[in-house]
Coordinates of C-alpha atoms in Angstrom, one line a residue:
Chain T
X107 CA 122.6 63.5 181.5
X108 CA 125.8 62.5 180.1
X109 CA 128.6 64.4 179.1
X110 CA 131.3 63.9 176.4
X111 CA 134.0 65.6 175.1
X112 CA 134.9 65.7 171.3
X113 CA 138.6 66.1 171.1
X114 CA 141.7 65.5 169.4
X115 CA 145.3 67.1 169.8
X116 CA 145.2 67.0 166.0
X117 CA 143.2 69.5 164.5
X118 CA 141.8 69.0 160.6
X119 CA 140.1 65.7 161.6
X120 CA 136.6 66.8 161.0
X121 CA 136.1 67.2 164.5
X122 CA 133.4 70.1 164.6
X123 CA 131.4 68.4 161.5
X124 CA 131.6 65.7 163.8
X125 CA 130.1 66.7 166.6
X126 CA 127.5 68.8 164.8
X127 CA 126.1 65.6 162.8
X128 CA 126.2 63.6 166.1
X129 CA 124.1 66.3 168.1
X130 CA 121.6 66.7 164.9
X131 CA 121.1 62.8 164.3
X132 CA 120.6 62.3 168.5
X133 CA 118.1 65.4 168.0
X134 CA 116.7 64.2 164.9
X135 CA 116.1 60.8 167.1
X136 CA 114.2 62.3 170.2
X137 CA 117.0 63.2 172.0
X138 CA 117.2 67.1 173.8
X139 CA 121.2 67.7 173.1
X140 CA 123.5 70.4 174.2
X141 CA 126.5 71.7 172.0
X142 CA 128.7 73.6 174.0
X143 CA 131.4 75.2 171.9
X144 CA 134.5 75.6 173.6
X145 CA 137.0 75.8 170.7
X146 CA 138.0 79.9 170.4
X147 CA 137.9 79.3 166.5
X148 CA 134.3 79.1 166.8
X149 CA 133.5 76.7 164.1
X150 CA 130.8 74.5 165.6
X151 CA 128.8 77.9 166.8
X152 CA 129.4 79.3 163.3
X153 CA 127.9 75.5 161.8
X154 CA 124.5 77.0 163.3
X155 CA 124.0 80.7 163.1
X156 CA 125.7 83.0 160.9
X157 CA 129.2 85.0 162.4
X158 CA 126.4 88.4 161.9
X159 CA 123.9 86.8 163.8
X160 CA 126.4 85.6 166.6
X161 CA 128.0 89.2 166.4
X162 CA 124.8 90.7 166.7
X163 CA 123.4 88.5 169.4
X164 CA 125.8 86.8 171.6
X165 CA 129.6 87.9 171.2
X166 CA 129.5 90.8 173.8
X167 CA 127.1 88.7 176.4
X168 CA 126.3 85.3 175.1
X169 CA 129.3 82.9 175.0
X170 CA 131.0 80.3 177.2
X171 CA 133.7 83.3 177.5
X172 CA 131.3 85.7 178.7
X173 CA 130.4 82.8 181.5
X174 CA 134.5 82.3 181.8
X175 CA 134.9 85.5 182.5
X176 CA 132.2 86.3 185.4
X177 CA 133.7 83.1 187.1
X178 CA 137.1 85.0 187.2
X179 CA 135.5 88.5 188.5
X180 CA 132.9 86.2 191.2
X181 CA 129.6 87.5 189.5
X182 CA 126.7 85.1 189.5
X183 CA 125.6 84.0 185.8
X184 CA 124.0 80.9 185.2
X185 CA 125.5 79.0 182.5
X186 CA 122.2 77.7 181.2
X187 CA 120.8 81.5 180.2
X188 CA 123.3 81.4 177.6
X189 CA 122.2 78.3 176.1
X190 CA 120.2 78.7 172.8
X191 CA 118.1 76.7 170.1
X192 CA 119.6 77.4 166.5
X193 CA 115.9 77.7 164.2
X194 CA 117.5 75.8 161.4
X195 CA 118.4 72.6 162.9
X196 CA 115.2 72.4 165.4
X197 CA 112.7 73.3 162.8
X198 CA 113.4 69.8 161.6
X199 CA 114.3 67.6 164.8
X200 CA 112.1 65.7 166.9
X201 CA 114.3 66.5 170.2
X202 CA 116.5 69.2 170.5
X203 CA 119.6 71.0 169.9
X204 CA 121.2 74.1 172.3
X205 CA 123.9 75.5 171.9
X206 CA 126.3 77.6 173.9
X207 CA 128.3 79.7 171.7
X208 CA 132.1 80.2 171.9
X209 CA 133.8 83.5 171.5
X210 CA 137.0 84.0 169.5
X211 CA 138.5 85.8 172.5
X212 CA 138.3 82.5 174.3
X213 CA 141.9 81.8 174.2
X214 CA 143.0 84.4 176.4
X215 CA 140.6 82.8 179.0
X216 CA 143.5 80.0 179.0
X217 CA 146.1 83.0 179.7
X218 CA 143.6 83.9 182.7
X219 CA 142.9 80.6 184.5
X220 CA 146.7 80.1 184.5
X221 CA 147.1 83.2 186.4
X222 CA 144.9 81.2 189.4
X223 CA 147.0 78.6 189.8
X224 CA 150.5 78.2 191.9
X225 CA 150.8 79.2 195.6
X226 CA 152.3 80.4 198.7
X227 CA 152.3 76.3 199.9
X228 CA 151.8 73.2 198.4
X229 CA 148.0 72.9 200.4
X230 CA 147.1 76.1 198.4
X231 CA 148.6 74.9 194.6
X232 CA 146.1 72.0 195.2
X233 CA 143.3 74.0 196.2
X234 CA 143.7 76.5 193.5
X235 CA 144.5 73.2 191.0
X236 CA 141.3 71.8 191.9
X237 CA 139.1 74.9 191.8
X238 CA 140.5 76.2 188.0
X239 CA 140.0 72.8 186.9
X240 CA 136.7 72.2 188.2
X241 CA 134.9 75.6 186.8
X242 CA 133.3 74.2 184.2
X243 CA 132.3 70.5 186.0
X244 CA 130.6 73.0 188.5
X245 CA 129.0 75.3 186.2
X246 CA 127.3 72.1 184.1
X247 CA 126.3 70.8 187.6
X248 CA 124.3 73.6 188.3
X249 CA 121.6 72.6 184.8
X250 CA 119.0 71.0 186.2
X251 CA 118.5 66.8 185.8
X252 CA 117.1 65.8 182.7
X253 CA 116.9 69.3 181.4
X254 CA 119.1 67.2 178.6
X255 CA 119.8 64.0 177.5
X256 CA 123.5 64.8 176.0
X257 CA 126.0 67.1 176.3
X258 CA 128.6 67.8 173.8
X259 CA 131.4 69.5 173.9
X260 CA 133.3 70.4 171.1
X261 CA 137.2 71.2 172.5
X262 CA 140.0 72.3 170.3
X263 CA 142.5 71.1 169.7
X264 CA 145.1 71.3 172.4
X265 CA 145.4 70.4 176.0
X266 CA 144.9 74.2 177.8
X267 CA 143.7 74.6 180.8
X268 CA 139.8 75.0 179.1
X269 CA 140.1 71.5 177.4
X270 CA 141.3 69.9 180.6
X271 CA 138.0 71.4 182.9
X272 CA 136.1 69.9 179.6
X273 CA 137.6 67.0 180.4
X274 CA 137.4 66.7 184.4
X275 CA 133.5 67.6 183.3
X276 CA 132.9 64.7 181.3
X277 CA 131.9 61.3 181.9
X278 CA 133.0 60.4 178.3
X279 CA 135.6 60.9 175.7
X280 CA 134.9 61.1 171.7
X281 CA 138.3 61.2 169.8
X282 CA 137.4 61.6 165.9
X283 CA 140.8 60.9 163.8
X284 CA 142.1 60.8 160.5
X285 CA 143.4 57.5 159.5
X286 CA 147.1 59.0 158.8
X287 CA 150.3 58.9 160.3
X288 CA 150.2 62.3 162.3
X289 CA 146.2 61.6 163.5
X290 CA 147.3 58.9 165.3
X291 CA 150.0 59.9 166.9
X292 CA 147.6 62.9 168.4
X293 CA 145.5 60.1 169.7
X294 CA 148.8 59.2 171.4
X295 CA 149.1 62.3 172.6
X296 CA 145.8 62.5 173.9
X297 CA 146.2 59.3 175.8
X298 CA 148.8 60.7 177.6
X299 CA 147.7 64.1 178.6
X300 CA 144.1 62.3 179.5
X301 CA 146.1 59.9 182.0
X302 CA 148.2 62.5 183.4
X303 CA 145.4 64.7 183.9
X304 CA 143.2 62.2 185.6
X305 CA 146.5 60.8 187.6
X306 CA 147.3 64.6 189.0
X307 CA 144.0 65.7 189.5
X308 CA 142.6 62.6 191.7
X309 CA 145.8 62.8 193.3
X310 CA 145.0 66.7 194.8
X311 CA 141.3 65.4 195.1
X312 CA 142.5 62.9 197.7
X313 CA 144.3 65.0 199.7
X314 CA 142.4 68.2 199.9
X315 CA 141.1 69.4 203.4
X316 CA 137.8 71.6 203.4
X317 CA 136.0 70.9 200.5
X318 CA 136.9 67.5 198.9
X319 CA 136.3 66.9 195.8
X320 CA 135.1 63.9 194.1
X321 CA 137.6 61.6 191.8
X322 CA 137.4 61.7 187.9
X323 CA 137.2 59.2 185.5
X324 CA 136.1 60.2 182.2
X325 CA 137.3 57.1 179.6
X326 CA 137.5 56.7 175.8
X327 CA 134.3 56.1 174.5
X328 CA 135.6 55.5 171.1
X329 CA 138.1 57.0 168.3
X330 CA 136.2 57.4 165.5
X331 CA 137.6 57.5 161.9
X332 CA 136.5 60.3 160.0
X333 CA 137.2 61.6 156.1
X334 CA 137.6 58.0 155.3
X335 CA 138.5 57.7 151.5
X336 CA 136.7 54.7 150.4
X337 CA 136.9 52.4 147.5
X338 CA 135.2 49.6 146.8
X339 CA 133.1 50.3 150.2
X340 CA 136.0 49.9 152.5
X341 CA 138.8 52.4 153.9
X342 CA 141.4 52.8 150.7
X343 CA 144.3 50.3 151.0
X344 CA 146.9 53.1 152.6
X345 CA 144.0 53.9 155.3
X346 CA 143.6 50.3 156.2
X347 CA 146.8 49.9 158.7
X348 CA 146.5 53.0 160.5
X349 CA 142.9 51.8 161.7
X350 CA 144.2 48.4 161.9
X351 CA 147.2 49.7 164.4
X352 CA 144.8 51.7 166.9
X353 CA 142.6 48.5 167.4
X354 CA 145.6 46.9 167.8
X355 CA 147.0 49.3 170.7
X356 CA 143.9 48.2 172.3
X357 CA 141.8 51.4 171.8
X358 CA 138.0 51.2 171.4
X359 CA 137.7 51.8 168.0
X360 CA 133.7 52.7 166.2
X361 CA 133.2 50.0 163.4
X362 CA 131.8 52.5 161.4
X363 CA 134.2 55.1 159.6
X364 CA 132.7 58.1 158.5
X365 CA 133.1 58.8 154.6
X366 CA 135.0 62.3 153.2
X367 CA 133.1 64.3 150.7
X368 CA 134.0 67.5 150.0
X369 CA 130.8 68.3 148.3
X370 CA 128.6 67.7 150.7
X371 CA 131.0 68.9 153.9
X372 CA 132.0 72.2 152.5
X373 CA 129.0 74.2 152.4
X374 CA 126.6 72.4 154.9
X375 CA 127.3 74.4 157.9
X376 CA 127.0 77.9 155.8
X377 CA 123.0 76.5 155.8
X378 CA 122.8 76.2 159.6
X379 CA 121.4 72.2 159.1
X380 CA 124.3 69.5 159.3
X381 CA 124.4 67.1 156.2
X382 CA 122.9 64.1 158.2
X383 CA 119.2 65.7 158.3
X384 CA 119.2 67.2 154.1
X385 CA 117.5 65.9 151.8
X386 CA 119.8 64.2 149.3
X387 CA 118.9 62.5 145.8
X388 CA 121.9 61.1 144.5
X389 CA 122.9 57.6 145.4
X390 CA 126.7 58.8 147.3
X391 CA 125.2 61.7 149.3
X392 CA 122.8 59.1 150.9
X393 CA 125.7 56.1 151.4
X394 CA 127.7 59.6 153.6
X395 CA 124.2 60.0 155.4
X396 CA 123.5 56.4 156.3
X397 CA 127.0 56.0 157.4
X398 CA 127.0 58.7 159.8
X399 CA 123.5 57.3 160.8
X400 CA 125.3 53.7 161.3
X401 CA 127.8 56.1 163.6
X402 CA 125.3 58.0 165.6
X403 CA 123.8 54.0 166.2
X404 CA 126.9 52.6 167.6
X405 CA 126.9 56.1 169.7
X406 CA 124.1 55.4 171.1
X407 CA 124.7 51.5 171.7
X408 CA 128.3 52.8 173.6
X409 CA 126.7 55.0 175.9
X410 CA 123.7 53.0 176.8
Chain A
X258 CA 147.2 13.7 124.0
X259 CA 147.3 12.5 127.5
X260 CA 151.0 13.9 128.5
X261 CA 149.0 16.8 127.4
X262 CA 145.7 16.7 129.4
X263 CA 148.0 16.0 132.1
X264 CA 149.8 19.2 131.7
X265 CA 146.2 21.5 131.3
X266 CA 145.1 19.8 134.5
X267 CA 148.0 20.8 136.4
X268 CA 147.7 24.2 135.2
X269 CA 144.0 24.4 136.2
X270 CA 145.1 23.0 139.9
X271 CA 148.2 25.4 140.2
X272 CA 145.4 28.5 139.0
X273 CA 142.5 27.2 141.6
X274 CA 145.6 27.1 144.2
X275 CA 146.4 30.8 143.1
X276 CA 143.2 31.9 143.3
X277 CA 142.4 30.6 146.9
X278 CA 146.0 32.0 148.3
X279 CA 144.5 35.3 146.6
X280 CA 144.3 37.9 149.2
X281 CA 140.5 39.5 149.3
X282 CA 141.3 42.8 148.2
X283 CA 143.0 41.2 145.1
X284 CA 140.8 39.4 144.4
X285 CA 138.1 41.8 143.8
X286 CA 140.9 44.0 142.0
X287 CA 140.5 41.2 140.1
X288 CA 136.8 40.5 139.3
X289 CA 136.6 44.1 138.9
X290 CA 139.1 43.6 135.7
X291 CA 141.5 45.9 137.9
X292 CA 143.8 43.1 137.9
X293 CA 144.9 40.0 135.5
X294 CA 146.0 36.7 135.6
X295 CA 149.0 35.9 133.4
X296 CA 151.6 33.4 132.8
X297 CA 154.8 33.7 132.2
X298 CA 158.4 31.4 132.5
X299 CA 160.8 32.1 135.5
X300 CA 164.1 31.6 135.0
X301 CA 165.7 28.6 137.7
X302 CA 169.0 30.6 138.2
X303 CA 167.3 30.4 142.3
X304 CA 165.3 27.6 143.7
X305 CA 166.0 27.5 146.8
X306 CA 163.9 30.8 146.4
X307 CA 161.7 29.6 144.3
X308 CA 160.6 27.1 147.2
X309 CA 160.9 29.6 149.5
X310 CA 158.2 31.6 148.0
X311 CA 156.2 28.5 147.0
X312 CA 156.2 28.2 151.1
X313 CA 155.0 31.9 151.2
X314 CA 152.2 31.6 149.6
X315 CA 150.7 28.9 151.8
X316 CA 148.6 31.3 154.2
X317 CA 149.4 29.3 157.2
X318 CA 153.1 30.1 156.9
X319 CA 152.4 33.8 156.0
X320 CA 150.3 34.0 159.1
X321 CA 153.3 32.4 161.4
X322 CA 155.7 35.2 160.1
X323 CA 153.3 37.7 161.1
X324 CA 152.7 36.4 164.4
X325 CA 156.3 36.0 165.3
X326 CA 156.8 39.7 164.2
X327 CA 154.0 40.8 166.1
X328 CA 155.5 39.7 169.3
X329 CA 158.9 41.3 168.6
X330 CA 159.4 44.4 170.2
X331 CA 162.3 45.6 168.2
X332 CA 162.8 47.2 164.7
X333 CA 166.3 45.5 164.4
X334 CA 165.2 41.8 165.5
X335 CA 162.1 42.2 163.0
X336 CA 164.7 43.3 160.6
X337 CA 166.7 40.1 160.4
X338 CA 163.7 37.7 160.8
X339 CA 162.1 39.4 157.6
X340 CA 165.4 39.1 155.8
X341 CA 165.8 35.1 157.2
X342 CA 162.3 33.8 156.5
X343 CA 161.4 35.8 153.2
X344 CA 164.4 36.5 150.6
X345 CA 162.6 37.8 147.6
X346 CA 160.5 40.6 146.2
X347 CA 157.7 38.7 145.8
X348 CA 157.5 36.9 149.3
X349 CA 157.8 40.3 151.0
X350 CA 154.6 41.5 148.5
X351 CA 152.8 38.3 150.2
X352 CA 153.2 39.0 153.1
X353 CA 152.6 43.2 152.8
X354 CA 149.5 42.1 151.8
X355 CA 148.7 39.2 153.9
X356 CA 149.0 42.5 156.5
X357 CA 146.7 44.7 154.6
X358 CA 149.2 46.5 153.8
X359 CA 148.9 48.8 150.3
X360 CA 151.7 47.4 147.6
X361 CA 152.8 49.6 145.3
X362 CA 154.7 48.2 142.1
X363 CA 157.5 50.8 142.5
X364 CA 157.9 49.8 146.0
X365 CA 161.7 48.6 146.4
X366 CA 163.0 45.4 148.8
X367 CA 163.7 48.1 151.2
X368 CA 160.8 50.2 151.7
X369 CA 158.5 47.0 151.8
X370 CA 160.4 45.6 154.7
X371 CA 160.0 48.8 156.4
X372 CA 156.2 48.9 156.0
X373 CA 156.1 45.2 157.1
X374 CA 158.2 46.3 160.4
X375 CA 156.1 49.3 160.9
X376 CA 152.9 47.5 160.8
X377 CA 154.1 45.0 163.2
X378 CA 156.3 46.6 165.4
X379 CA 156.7 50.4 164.7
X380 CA 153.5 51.4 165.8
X381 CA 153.7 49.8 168.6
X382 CA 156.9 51.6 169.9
X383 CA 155.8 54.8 168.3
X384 CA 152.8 54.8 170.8
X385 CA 155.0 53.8 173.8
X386 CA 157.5 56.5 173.1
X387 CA 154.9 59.3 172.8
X388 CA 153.1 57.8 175.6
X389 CA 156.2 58.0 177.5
X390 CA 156.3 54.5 177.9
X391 CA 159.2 51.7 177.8
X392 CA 159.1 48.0 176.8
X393 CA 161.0 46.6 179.7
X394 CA 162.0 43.3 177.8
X395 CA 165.6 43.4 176.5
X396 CA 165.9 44.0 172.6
X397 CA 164.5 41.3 170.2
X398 CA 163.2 39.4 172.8
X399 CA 159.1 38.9 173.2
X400 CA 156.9 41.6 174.2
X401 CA 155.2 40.8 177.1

């Protein structure tokens, strides 16, 4: 079971369209996928049921909030009863898609977390470091092996105290940019606060007493370009350089940029299916399909 | 009548030797009929220029400018090499676009070297500085 965040400090990449595509295409493929949404504005969760289905049925018991916030208070709850199969999507996959819905409360959890941390000594702000940061990495321990083939989580866009125990979680990290100027400096951005991270957290892991915990290293799977204008079936000219310079910088970099199209992007997740698994006639809706299906290939190829 | 064929072949040799120096993306411009080919008569007032930017359009020498500005770790050492090795509009266009870089017919002297810098160099010390990181070679001198 392998588990990957989806993030950049840069929000209005495409992230959440992102993710959902990936987890639909790796569902439609076989595979038994778990969206977990941990963005508070709730997009990916609202790319699969309706916001009166997810008021109805989850916001009061049924979020990653809800599972936040009985960690906080000690209560026992099991972070795979919350998980859920959106109708939609699975009445057309061969594998599977869950998903664990977010809550738009979940940015106060941040506020909360950050009231754990600090201490009377230094031996205690590393203990209480280690055990804010390693909720979730201990919560997604407890699903059993094999119960799924990928996780995904879908982080927003900042560098809170949530994103970082997606982070310590992971095995993998996703980046989806924007092939502009301020895109890529979030992927900067990222690169720093993912080293830092890594650096402060293994640092307390080494030298805690009682209950060691083990090192992290989640690397960059990939940055992958997405809302790609395209003429002439490559990246337009003023795109080019900004791919160009992150390949350069010696970042793993997916050959295969995802297209924009309004059209079809707009209004897919207000159906509940993700535009990779419709049905589309007309010759540019298909091109956007098979190039997210070349993505979702090179996906797989990386984490094999 | 010969003085003449002599003349047409040149012109045919000179347009196959344009066409190869033709960066790709150009060169579809112009298949597509996006671009055209045209001739037209240059004033001599410059030839030292003029060689200059016959030089440019070899790609081997286009290449080596980009090379050595690739290794440059400063804005201000790229500055003066561009201004050195490539005096004109049109050289600076080559090699914009030798870099796969987008040309815009408005674009001035100015703002082309700065999009030839910034390709080369600038995003490299853009992602140092946000990555709180320091070349530790001395200005205009190679990047290690």
């Amino acid at each position: 079971m392998l588990i990957i965040s989806v993030i950049n400090y840069k929000g209005g990449v495409g992230k959440t369209s992102l993710t959902a595509n990936l987890a639909a295409e790796l569902a439609f493929r076989g595979k038994r996928v778990l969206l977990l949404d941990l963005d508070p504005q709730t997009s990916l969760t609202f790319s699969f049921i309706t916001p009166e289905a997810w008021q109805k049925q989850f916001a009061e018991s049924r979020t990653i909030k809800r599972w936040f916030d009985a960690m906080a208070k000690g209560e026992a709850l099991d972070i795979c009863s919350l998980a859920f199969k959106p109708k939609r999507v699975n009445e057309v996959v061969k594998g599977s898609v869950s998903l664990i819905a977010s809550h738009l409360g979940l940015i106060n959890v941040d506020l909360e977390l950050a009231t754990e941390l600090g201490g009377a000594s230094m031996k205690q702000v590393k203990r209480n470091y280690l055990r804010v940061h390693r909720r979730l990495l201990e919560g997604l321990n407890t699903i059993a092996d094999g119960a799924y083939d990928v996780i995904l989580i879908d982080c927003p866009p900042n560098f809170n105290i949530v994103t970082k125990n997606a982070i310590v979680a992971s095995d993998r990290v996703l980046i989806p940019a924007k092939p502009d100027y301020l895109s890529t400096l979030g992927i900067d951005y990222l690169g720093r606060n993912l080293d830092q991270l890594i650096s402060d957290y293994n640092e307390y892991a080494a030298v805690a007493d009682g209950d060691p915990a083990e090192p992290i290293s989640p690397s960059v799977l990939g940055v992958v370009f997405n809302m790609v204008q395209f003429r002439d079936d490559q990246p337009i000219s003023a795109l080019r350089p900004y791919i160009a310079q992150t390949r350069k910088l010696g970042l793993p970099v997916f050959d295969a940029p995802v297209r924009e199209n309004k059209t079809l992007f707009a209004s897919a997740p207000e159906t509940g299916l993700p535009v990779v698994l419709g049905h589309h006639t007309s010759g540019t809706y298909r091109r956007v399909v098979e190039e997210i299906k070349v993505f979702v290939t090179e996906f797989e190829s990386r984490i094999a | 009548m010969d003085e003449s064929r002599r003349s047409l072949a040149k012109l045919l040799r000179r347009l196959a030797d344009d066409l190869l120096s033709l960066p790709d993306a150009d060169y579809r411009d112009l298949l597509d009929g996006r671009l055209h080919l045209a001739f037209s008569r240059k004033g001599t007032s410059q030839p030292r220029k003029k060689c200059r930017d016959a030089i440019m359009a070899d790609k081997h020498a286009l290449a080596d400018i980009a090379a050595e500005l690739q290794q440059l770790s400063d804005r201000e050492a790229g500055l003066s090499l561009v201004r050195r090795r490539c005096r004109t509009k049109t050289c600076l266009e080559q090699i914009a676009r030798f870099l796969d870089l987008p040309v815009r017919r408005e674009d001035t002297t100015e703002a082309l070297q700065e999009k030839i810098i910034e390709a080369t160099i600038g995003f490299r010390l853009r992602s140092q500085a946000i990555r709180g990181k320091t070349s530790d070679t001395p200005s205009g001198q190679q990047a290690p």
